[in-house]
mmCIF file of C-alpha atoms in Angstrom:
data_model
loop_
_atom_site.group_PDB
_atom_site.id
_atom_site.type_symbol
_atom_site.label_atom_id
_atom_site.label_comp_id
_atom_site.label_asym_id
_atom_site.label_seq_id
_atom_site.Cartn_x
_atom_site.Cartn_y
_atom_site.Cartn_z
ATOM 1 C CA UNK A 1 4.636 2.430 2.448
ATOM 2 C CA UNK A 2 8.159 4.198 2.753
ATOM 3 C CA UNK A 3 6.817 6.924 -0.004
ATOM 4 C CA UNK A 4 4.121 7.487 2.493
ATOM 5 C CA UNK A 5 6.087 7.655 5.150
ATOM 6 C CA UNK A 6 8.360 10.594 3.342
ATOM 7 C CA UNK A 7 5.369 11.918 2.396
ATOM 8 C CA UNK A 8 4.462 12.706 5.369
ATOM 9 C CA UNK A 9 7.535 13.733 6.524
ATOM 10 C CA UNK A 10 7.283 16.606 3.951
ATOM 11 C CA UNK A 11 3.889 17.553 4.386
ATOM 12 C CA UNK A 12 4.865 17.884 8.329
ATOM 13 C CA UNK A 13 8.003 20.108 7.841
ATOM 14 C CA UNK A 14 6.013 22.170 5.643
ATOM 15 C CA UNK A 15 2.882 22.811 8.076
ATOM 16 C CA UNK A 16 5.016 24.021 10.698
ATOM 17 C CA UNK A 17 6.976 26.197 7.741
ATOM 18 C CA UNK A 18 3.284 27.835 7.157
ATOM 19 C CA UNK A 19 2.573 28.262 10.726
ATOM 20 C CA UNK A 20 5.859 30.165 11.736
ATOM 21 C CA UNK A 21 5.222 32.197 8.575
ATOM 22 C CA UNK A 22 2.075 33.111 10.013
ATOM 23 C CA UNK A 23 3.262 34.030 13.679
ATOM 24 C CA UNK A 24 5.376 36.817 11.747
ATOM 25 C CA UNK A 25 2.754 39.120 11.515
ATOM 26 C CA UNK A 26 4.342 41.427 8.331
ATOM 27 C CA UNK A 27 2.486 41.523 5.237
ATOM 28 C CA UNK A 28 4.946 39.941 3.261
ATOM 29 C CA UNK A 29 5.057 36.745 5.671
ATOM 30 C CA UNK A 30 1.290 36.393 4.783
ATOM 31 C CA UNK A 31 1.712 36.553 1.800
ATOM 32 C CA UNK A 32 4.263 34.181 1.842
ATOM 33 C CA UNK A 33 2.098 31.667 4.087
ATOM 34 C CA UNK A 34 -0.653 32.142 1.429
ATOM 35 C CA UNK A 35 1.389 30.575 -1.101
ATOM 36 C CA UNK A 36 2.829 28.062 1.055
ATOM 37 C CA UNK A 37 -0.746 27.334 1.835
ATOM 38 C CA UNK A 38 -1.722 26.855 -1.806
ATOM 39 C CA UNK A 39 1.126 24.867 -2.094
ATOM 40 C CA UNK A 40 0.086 22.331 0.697
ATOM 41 C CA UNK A 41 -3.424 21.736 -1.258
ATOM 42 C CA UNK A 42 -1.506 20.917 -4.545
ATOM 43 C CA UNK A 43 0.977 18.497 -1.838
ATOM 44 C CA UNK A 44 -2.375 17.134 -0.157
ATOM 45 C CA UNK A 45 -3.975 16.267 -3.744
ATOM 46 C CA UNK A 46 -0.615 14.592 -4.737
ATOM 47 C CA UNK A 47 -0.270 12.783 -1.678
ATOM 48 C CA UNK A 48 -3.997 11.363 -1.664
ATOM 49 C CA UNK A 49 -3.300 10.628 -4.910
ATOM 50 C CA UNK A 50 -0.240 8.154 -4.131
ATOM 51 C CA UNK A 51 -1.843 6.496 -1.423
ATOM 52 C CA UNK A 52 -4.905 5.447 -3.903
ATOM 53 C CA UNK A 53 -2.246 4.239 -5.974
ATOM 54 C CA UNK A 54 -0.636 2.215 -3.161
ATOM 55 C CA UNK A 55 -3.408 1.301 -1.477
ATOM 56 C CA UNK A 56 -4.929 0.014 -4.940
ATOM 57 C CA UNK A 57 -1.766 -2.491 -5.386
ATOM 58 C CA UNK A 58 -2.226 -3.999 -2.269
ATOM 59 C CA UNK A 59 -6.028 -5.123 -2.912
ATOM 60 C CA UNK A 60 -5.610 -9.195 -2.782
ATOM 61 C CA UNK A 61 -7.961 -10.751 -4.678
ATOM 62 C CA UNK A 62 -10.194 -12.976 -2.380
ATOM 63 C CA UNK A 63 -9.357 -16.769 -2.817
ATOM 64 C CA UNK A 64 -11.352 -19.843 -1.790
ATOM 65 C CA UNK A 65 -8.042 -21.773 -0.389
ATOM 66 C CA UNK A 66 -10.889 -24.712 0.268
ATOM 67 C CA UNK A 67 -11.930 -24.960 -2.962
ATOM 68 C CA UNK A 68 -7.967 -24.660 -3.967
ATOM 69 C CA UNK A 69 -6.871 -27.328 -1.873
ATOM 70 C CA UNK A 70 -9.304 -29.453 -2.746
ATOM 71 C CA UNK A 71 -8.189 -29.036 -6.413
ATOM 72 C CA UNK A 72 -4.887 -29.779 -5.641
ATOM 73 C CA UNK A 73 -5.759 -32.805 -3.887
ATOM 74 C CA UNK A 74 -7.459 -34.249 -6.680
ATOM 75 C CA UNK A 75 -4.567 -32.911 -8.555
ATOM 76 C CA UNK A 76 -2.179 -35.212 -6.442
ATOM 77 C CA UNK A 77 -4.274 -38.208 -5.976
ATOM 78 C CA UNK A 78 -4.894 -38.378 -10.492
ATOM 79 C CA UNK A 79 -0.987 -38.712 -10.257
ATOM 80 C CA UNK A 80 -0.930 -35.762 -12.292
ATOM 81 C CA UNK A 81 1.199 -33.301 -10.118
ATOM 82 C CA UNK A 82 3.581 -35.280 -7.134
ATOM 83 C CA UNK A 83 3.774 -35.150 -3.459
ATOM 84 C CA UNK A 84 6.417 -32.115 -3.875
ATOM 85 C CA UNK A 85 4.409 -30.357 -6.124
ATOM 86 C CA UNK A 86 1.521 -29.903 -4.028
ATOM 87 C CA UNK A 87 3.521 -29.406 -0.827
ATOM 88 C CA UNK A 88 4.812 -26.472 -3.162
ATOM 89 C CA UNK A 89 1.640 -24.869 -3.967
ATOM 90 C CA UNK A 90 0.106 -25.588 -0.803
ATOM 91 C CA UNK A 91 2.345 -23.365 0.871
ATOM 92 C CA UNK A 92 2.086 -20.795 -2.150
ATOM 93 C CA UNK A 93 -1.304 -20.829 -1.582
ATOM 94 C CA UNK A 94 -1.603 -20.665 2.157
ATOM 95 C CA UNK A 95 1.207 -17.673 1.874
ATOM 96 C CA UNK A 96 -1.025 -15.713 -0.524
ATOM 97 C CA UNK A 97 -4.390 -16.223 1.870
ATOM 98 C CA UNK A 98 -2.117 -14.639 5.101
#
């Protein structure tokens, strides 16, 4: 989220660098908000491109924390994990489905 954030940043900083280009009026300031222009596209694509990437690491998976717990329980009552154990991954569990 930080990247994003500087992203952002950037991207902001170098809008307003195209539009006082722009309120120049000379040729060569056109020309020079032209390739700041092209520039921003290229930024955009990259940017889009990182927040897929992000955005694609924070997918959680769904889980069925009923059909977990319920597990567990058996789990605990077949004395094969103890009372600590499935206080443990109860609250790993119910921390993951938040």
């Amino acid at each position: 989220m930080k990247a994003l954030s500087i992203f952002s940043l950037i991207w902001f900083v170098l809008n307003f660098l195209l539009i006082t280009f722009f309120l120049d009026g000379s040729q060569e300031s056109a020309e020079a908000a032209a390739g700041l222009g092209l520039l921003g596209v290229l930024y955009g694509l990259l940017f889009s491109i990182l927040a897929l990437i992000i955005s694609s690491k924070r997918k959680k998976t769904p889980v069925n924390v009923h059909e977990q717990l319920l597990q567990l329980g058996e789990l605990k009552e077949k004395n094969i994990i103890s009372e600590y154990e499935f206080d443990q991954k109860k609250e790993k569990l119910l921390s993951r489905y938040k």
